[in-house]
Short mmCIF file of C-alpha atoms (C1' of nucleotides) in Angstrom, two decimals:
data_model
loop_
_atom_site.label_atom_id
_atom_site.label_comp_id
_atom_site.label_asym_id
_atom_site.label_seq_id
_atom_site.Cartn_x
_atom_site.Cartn_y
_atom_site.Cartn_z
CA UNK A 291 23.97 -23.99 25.06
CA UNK A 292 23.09 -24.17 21.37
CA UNK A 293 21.04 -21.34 19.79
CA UNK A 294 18.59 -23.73 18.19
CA UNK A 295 17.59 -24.63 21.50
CA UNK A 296 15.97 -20.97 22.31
CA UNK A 297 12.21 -21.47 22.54
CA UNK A 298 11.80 -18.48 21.96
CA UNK A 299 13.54 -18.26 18.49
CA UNK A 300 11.91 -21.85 18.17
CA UNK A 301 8.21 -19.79 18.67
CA UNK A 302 9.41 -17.22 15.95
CA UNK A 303 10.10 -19.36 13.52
CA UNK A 304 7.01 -21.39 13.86
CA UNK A 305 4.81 -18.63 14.33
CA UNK A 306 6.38 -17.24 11.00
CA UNK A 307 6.52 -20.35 9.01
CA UNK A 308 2.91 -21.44 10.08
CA UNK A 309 1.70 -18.13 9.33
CA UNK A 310 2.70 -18.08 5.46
CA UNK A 311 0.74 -21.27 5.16
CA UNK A 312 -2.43 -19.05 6.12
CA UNK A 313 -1.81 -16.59 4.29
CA UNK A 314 -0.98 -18.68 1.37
CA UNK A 315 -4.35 -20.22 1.76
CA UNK A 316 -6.05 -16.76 1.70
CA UNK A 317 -4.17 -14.68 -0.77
CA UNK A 318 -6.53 -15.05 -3.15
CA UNK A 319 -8.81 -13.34 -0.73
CA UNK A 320 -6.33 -10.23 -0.25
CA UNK A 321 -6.05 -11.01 3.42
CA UNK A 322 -3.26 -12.55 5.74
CA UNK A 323 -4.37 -14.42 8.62
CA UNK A 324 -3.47 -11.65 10.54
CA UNK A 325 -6.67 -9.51 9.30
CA UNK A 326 -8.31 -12.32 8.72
CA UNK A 327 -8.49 -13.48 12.40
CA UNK A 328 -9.03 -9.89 13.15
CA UNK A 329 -11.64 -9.57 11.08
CA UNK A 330 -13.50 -13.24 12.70
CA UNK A 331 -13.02 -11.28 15.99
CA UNK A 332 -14.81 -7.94 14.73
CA UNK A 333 -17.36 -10.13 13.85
CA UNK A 334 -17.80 -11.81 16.85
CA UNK A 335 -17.73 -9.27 19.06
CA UNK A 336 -19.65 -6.58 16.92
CA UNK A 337 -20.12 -3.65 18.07
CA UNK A 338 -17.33 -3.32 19.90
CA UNK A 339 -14.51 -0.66 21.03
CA UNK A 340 -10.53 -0.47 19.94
CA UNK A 341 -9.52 -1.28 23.53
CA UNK A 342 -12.24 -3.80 24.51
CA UNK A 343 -11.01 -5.38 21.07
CA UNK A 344 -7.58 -5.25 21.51
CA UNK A 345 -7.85 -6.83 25.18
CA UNK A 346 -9.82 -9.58 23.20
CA UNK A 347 -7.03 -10.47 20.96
CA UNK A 348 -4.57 -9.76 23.38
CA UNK A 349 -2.27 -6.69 21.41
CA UNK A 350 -1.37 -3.40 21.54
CA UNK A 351 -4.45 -0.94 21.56
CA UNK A 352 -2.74 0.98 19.22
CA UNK A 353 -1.58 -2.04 17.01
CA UNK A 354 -5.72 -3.15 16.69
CA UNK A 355 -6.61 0.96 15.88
CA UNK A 356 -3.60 0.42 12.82
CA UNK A 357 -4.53 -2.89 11.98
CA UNK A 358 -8.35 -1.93 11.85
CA UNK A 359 -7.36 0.82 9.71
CA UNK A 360 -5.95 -1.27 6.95
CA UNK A 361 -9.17 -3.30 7.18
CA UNK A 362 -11.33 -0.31 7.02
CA UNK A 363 -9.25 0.90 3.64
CA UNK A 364 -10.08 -2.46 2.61
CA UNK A 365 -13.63 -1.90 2.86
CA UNK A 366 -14.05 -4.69 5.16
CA UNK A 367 -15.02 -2.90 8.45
CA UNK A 368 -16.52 0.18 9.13
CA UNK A 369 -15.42 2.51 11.90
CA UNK A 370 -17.90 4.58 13.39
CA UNK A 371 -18.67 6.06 16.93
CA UNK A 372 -20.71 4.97 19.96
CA UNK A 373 -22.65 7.01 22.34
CA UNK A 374 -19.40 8.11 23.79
CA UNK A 375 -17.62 10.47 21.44
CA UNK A 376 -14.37 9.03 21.94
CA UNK A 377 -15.08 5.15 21.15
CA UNK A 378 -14.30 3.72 17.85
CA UNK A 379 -17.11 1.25 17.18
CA UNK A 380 -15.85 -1.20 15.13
CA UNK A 381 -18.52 -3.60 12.52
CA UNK A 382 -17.55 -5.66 9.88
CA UNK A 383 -19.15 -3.89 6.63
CA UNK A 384 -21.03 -6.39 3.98
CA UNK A 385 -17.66 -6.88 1.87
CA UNK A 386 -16.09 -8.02 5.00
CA UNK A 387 -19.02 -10.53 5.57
CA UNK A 388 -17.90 -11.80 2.05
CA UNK A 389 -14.68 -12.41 2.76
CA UNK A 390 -15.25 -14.54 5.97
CA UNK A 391 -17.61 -16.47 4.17
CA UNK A 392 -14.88 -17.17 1.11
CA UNK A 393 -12.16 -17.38 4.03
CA UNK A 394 -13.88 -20.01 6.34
CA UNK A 395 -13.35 -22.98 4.07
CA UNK A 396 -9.95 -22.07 3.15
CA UNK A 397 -9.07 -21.57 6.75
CA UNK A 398 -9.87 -25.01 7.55
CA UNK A 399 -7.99 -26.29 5.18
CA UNK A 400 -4.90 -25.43 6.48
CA UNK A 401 -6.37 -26.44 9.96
CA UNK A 402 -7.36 -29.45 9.03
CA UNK A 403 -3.66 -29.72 7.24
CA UNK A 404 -1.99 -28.85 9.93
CA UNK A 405 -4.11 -31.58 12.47
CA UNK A 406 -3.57 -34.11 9.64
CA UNK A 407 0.38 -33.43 9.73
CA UNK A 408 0.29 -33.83 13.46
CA UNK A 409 -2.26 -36.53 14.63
CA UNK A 410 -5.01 -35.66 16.98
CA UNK A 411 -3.52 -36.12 20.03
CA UNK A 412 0.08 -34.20 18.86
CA UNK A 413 -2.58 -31.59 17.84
CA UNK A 414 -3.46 -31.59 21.25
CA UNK A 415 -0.69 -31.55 23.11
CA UNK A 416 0.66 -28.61 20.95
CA UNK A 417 -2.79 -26.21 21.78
CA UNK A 418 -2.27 -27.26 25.67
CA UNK A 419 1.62 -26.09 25.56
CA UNK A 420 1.04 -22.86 23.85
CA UNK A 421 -1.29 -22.20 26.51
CA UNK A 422 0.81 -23.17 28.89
CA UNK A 423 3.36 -21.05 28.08
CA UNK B 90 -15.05 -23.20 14.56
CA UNK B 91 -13.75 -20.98 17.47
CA UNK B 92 -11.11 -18.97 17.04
CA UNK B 93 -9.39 -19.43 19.47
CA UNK B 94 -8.16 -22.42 18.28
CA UNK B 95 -6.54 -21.56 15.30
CA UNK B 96 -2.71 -22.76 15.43
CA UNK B 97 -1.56 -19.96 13.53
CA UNK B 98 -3.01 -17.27 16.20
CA UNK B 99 -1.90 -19.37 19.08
CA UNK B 100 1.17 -19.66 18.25
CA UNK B 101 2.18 -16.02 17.17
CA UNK B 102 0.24 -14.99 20.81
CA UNK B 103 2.56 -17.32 22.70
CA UNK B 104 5.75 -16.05 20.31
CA UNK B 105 4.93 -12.86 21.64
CA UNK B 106 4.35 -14.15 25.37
CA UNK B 107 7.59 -15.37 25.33
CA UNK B 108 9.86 -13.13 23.66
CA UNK B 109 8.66 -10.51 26.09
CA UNK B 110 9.91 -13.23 28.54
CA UNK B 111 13.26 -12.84 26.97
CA UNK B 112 13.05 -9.18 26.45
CA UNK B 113 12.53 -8.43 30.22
CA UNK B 114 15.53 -10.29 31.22
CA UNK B 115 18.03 -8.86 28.45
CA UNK B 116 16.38 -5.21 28.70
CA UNK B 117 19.33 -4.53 31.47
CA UNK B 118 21.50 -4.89 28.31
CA UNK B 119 20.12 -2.64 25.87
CA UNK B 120 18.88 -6.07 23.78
CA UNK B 121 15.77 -7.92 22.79
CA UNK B 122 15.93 -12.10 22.31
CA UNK B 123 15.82 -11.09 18.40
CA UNK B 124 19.14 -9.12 18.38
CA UNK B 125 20.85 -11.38 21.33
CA UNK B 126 20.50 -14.28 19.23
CA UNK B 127 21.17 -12.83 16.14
CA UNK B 128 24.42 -11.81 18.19
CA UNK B 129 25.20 -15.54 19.20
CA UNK B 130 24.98 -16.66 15.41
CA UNK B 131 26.96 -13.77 14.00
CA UNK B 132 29.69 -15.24 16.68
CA UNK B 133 29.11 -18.77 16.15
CA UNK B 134 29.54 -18.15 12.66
CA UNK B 135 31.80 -15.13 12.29
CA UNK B 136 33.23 -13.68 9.61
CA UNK B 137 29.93 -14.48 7.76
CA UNK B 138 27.75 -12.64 4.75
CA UNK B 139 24.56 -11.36 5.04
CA UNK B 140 23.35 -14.12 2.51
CA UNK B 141 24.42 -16.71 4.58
CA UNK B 142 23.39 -15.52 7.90
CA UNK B 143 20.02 -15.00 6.53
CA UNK B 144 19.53 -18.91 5.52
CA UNK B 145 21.47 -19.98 9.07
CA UNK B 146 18.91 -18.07 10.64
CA UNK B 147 15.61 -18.65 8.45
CA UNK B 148 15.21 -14.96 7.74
CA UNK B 149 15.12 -12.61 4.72
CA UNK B 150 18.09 -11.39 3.45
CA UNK B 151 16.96 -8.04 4.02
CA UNK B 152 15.34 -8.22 7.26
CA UNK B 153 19.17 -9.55 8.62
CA UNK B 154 20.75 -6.83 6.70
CA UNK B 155 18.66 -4.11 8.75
CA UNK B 156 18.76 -5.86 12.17
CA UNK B 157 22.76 -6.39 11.55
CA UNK B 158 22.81 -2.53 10.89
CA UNK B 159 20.72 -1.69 14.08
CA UNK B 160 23.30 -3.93 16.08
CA UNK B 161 26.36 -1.81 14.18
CA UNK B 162 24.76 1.59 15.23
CA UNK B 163 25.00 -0.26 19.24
CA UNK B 164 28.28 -0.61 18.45
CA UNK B 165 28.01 -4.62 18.75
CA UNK B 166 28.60 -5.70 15.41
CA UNK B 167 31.61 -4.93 12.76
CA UNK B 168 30.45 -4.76 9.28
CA UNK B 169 33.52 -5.10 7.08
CA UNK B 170 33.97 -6.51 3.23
CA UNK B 171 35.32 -9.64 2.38
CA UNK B 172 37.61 -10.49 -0.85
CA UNK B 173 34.55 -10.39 -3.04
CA UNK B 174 33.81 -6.58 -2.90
CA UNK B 175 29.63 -7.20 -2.93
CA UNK B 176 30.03 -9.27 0.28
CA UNK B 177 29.32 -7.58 3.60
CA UNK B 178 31.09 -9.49 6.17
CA UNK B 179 29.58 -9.38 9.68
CA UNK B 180 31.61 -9.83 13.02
CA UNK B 181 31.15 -9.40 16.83
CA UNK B 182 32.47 -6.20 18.18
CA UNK B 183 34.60 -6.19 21.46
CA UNK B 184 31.42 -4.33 23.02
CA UNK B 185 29.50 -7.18 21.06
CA UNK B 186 31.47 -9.89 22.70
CA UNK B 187 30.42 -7.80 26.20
CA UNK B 188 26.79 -8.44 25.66
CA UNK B 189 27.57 -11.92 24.83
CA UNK B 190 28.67 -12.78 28.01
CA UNK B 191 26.41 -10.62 30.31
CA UNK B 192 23.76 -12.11 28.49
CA UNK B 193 24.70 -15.30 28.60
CA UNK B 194 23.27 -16.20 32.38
CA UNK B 195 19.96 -13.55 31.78
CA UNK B 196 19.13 -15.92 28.42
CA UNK B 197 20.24 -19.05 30.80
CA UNK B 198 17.59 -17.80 33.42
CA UNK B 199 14.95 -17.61 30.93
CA UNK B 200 15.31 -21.20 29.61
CA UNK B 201 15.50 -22.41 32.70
CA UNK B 202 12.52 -20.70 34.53
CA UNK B 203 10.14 -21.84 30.92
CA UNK B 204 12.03 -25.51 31.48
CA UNK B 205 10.83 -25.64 34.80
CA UNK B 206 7.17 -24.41 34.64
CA UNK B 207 6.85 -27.11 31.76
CA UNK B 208 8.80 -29.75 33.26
CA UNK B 209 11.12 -31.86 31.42
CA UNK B 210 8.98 -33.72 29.22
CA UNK B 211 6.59 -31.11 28.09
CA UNK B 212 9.76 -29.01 27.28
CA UNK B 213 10.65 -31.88 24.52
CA UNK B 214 7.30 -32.01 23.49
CA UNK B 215 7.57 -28.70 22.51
CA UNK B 216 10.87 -28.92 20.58
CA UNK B 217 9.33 -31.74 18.97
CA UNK B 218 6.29 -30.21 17.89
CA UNK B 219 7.66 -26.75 16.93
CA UNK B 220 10.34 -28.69 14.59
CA UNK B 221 7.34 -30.73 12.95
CA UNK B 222 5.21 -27.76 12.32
"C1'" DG C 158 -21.57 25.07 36.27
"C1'" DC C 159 -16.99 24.42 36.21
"C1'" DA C 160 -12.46 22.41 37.06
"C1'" DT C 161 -9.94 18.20 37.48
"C1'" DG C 162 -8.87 13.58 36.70
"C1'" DG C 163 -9.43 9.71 33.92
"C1'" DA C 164 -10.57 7.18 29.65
"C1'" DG C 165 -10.21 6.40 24.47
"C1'" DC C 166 -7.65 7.37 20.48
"C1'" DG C 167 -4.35 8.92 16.95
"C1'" DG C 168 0.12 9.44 15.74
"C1'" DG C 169 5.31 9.42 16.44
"C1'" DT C 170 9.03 6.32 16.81
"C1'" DA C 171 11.38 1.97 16.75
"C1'" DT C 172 12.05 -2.82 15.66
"C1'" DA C 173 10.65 -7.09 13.02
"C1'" DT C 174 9.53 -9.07 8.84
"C1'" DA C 175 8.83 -9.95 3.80
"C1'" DC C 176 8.82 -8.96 -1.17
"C1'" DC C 177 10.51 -6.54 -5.03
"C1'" DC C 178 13.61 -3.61 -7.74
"C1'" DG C 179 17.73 -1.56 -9.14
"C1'" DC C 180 22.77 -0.88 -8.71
"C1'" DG C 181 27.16 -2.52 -8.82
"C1'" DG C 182 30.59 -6.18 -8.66
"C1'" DT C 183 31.99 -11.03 -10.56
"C1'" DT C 184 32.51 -14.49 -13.70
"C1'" DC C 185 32.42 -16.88 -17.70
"C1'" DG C 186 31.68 -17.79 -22.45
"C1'" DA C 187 32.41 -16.14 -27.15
"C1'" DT D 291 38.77 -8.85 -23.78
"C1'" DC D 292 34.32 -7.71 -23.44
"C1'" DG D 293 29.52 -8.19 -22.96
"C1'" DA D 294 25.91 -11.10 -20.68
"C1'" DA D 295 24.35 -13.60 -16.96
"C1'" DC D 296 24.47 -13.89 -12.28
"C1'" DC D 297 25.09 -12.77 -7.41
"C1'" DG D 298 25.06 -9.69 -3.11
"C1'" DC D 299 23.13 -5.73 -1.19
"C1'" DG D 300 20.59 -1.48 -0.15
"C1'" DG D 301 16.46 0.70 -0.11
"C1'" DG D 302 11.35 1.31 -1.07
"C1'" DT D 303 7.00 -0.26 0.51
"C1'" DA D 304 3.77 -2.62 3.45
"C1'" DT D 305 2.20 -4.93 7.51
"C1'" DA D 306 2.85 -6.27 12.50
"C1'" DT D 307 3.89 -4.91 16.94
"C1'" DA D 308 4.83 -2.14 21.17
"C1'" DC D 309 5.51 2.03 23.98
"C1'" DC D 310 4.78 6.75 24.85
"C1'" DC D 311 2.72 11.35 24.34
"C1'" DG D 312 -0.76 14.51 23.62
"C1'" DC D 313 -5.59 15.62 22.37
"C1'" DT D 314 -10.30 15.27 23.17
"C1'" DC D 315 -14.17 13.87 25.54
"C1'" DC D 316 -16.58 12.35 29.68
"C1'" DA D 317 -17.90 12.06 34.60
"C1'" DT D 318 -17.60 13.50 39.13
"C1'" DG D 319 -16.87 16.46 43.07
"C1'" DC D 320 -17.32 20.98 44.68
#
DNA sequence: GCATGGAGCGGGTATATACCCGCGGTTCGA
DNA sequence: TCGAACCGCGGGTATATACCCGCTCCATGC
């Protein structure tokens, strides 16, 4: 059984090759499309916990408290507490506002890149078997 | 634009999905999917450099140098010097060689259990698309 | 009102990954 | 033959990611 047939290694090396096209797209910005997505999410969901967050975006509680961390250094989001002592209320400060409105159209570039490359119904088929899997 | 329909975040949540897929199976082993494969290559290609490895395997230099040294500290991989002194040859230990087969029906198991929740066409699909991306 | 159990987090540890820099070995031209 | 260019690596730094442990805070039963 060949090696190249793994889809798992397959997944790696599309997540990581599709990834640097985001964050080529935003490094003027500072951001990868790691924090960027992160970020959207903050801003979605605003107010909102660590661990409510981190069930959102499906990772690691402790990965989304680290990654929020680098964001807060950033001065994108702010950290600050809820009624309950030990909740880390997370808001996306005014700089981070900045950067999702300078981020947006340079996401969808490489969206729309990416759904050009394909075809709409490839494009399709792709979101459906990611879910799927 | 939801966000949940970014490519880039879909894809590294279903990368993660399914390496812990592979990771359950080969945890009886001592091995994730990253170092099992990395294994199978160092085999496939054996006696190989570091340089080398790295472009088989679409990785950084680097990043193969430290999971090659991870897999020498298990005792799984030799790492030896070929004629030119810079070159750091890599080769399967006996114990390596061990894991290689043991593994060998876990990995199988995997592959076929993803194969079969997909079906047979969907599982080209996906080759297809992950190549194209 | 207080003790106990549970919830939320931070931090330690480990791997994965990339980029960059410096060291040392090789090679080739002058 | 000897210096310059070049190549291979290791290690520093940074993020991403997960698991586990311990601390603190909260809520509930007694």
């Amino acid at each position: 059984m060949p090696n190249d047939t793994c889809h798992c290694i397959l997944l790696r090396k599309a997540s990581r090759k599709v990834s640097s096209y985001y964050d080529e797209a935003l490094a003027p910005l500072g951001v990868n499309i790691g924090q960027f997505s992160l970020l959207r999410n903050i801003n979605r969901l605003a107010p909102i916990s660590l661990t409510d967050l981190a069930v959102q975006v499906e990772l690691d509680r402790s990965t989304v408290g680290r990654n929020a961390k680098v964001l807060e250094r950033m001065g994108l989001v702010a950290i600050g507490h809820g009624e309950d002592q030990r909740e880390a209320m997370l808001t996306v400060a005014p700089q981070g506002h900045a950067i999702l409105k300078q981020g947006a159209p340079l996401w969808d570039g490489v969206q729309d890149d990416i759904e050009a490359r394909l075809g709409a119904e490839k494009t399709r088929q792709l979101q459906e078997l990611l879910a799927a899997l």
